[in-house]
mmCIF file with all atom_site columns, C-alpha atoms in Angstrom:
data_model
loop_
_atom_site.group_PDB
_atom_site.id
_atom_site.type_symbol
_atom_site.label_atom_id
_atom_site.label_alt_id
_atom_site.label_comp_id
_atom_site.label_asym_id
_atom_site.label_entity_id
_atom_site.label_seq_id
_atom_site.pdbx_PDB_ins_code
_atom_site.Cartn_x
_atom_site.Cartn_y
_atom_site.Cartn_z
_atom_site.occupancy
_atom_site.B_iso_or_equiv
_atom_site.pdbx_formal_charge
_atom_site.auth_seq_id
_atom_site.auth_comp_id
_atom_site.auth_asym_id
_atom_site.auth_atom_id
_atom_site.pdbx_PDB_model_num
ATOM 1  C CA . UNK A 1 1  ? -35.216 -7.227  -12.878 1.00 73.00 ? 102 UNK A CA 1
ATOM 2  C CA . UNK A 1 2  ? -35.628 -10.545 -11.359 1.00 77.00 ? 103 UNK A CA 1
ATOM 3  C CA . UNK A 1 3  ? -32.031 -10.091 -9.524  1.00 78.00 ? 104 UNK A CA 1
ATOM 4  C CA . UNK A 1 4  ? -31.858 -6.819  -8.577  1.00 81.00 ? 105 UNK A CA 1
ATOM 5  C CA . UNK A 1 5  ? -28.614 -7.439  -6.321  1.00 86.00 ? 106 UNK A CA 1
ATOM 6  C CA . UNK A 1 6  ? -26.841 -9.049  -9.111  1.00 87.00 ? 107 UNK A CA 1
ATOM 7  C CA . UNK A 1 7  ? -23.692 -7.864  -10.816 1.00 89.00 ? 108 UNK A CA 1
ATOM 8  C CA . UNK A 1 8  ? -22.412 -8.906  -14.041 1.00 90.00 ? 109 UNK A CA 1
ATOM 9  C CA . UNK A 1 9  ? -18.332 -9.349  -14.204 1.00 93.00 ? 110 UNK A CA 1
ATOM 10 C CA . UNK A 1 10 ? -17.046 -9.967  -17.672 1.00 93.00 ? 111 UNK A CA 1
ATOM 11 C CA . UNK A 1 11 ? -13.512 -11.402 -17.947 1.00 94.00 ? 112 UNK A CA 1
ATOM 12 C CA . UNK A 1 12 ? -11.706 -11.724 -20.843 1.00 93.00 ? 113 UNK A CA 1
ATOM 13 C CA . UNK A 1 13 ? -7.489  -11.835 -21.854 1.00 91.00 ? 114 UNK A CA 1
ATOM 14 C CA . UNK A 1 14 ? -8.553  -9.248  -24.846 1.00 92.00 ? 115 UNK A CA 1
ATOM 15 C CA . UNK A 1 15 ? -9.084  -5.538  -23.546 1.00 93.00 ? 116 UNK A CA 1
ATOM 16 C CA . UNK A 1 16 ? -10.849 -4.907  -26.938 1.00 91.00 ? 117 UNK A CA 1
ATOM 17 C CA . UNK A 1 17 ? -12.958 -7.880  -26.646 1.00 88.00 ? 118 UNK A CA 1
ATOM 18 C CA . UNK A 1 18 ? -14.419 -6.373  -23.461 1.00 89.00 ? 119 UNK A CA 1
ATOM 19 C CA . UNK A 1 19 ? -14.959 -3.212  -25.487 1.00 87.00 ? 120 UNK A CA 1
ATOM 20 C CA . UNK A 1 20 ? -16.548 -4.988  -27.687 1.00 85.00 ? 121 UNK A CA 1
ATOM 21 C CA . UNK A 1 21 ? -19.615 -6.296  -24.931 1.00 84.00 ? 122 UNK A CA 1
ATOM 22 C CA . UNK A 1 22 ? -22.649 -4.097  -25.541 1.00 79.00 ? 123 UNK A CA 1
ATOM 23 C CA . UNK A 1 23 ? -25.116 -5.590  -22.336 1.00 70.00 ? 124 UNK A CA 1
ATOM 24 C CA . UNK A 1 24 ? -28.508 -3.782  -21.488 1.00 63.00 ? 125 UNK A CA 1
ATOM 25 C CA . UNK A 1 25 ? -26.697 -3.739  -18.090 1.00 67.00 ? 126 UNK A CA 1
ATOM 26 C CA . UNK A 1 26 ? -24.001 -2.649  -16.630 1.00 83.00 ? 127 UNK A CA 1
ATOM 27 C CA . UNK A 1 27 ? -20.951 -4.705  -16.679 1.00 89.00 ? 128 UNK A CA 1
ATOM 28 C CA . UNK A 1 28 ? -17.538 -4.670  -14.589 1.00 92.00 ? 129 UNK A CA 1
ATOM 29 C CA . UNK A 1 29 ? -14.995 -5.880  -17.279 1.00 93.00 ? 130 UNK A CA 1
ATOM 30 C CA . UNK A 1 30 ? -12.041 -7.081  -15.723 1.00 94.00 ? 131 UNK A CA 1
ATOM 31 C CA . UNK A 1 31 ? -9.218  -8.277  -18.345 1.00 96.00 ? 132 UNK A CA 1
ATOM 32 C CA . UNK A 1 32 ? -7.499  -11.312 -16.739 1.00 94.00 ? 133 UNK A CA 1
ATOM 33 C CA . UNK A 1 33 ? -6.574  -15.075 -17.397 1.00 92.00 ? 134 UNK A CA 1
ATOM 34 C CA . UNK A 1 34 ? -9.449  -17.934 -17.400 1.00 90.00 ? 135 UNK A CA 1
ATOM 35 C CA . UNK A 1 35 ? -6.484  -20.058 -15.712 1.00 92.00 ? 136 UNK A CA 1
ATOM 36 C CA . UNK A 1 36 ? -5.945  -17.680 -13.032 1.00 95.00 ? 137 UNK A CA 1
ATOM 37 C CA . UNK A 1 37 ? -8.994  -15.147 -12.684 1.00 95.00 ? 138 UNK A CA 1
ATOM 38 C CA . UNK A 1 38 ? -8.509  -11.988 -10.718 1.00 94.00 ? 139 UNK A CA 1
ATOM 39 C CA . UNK A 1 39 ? -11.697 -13.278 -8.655  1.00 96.00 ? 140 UNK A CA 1
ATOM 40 C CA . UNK A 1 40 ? -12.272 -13.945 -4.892  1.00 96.00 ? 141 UNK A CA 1
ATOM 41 C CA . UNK A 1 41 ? -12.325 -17.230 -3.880  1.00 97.00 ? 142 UNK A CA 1
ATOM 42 C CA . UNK A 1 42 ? -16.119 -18.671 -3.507  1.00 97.00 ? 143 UNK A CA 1
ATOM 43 C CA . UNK A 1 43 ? -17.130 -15.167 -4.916  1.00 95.00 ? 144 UNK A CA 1
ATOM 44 C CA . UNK A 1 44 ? -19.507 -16.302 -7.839  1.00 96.00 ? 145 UNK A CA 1
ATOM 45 C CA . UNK A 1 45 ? -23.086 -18.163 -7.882  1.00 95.00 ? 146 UNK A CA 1
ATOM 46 C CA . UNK A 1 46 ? -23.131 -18.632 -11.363 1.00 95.00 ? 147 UNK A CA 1
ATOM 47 C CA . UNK A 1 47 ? -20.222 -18.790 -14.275 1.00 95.00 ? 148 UNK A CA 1
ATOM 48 C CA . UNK A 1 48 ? -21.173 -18.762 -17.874 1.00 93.00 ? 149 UNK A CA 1
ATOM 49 C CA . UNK A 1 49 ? -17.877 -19.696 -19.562 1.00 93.00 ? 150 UNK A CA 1
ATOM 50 C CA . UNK A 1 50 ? -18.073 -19.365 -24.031 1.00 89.00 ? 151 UNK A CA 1
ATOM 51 C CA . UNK A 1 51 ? -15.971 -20.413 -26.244 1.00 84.00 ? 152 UNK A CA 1
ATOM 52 C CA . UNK A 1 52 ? -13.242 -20.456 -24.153 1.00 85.00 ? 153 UNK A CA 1
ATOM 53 C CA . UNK A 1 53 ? -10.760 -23.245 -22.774 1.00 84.00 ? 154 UNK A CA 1
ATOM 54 C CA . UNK A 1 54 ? -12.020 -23.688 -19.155 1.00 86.00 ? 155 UNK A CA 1
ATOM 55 C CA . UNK A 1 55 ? -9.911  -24.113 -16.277 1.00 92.00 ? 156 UNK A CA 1
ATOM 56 C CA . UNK A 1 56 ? -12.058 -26.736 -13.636 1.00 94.00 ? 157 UNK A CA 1
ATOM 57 C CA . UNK A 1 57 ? -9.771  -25.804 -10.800 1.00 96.00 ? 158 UNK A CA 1
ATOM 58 C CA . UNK A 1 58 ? -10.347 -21.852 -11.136 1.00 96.00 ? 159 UNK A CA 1
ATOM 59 C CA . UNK A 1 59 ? -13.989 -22.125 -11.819 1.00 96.00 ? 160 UNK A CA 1
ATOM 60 C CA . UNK A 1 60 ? -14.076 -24.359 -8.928  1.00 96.00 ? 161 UNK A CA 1
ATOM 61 C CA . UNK A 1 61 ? -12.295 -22.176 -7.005  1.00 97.00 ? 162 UNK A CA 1
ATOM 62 C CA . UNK A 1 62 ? -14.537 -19.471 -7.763  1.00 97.00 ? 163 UNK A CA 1
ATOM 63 C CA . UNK A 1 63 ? -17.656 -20.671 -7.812  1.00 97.00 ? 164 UNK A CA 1
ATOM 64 C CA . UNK A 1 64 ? -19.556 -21.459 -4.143  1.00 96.00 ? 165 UNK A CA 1
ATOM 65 C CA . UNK A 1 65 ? -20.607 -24.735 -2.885  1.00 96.00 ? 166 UNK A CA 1
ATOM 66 C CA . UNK A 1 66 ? -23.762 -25.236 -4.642  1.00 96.00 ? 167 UNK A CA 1
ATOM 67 C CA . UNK A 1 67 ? -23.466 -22.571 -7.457  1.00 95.00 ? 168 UNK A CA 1
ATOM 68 C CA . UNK A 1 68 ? -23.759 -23.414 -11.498 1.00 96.00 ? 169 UNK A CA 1
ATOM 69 C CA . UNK A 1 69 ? -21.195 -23.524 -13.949 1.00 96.00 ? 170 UNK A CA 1
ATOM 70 C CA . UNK A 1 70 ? -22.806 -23.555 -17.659 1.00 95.00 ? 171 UNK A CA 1
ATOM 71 C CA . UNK A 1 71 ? -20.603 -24.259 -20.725 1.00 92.00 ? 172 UNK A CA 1
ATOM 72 C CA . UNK A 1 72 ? -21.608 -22.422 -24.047 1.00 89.00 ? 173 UNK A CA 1
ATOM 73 C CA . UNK A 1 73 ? -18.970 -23.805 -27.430 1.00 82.00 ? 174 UNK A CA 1
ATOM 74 C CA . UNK A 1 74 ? -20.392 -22.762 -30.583 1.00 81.00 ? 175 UNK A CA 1
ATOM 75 C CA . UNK A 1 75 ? -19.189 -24.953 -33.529 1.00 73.00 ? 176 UNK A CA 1
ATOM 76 C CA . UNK A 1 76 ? -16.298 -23.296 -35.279 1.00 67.00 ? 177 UNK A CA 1
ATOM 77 C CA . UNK A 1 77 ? -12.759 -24.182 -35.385 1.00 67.00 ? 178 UNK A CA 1
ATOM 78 C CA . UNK A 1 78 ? -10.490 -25.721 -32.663 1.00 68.00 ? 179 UNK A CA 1
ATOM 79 C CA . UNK A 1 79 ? -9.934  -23.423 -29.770 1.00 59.00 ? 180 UNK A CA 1
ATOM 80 C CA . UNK A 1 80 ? -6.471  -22.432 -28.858 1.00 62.00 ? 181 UNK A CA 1
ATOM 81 C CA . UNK A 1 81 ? -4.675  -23.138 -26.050 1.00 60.00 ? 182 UNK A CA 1
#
């Protein structure tokens, strides 16, 4: 409600983890690789990566000037690579 415009892209390397989502909102869910996402260049305001081994160069490529990156690990074991 407070971002009306807004759109909500999941990505994930797991087609049934994308099944899995269950959002009050719509959701594109886009299978792809966090170390090469199928994203436009400067596209995002705002990536929430979790649990997942982040790639700085892609979420700096897709992220503007001036947008937020938030990290979310819950504790559990190591995460592969």
């Amino acid at each position: 409600a407070r971002f009306p415009q807004s759109r909500v892209i999941a990505v994930d390397h797991s087609p049934l983890m994308l099944q899995e989502l269950r959002p009050a909102e719509p959701v594109l869910r886009v299978v792809g690789d966090g170390r090469a996402l199928p994203l436009r260049a400067d596209g995002l305001d705002l990536a929430v990566v979790q649990n997942a081994p982040p790639s700085f160069r892609e979420l700096a490529r897709v992220v503007r000037r001036g947008g937020v990156i938030i990290f979310s690990l819950s504790e559990g074991r190591r995460i592969p690579q």
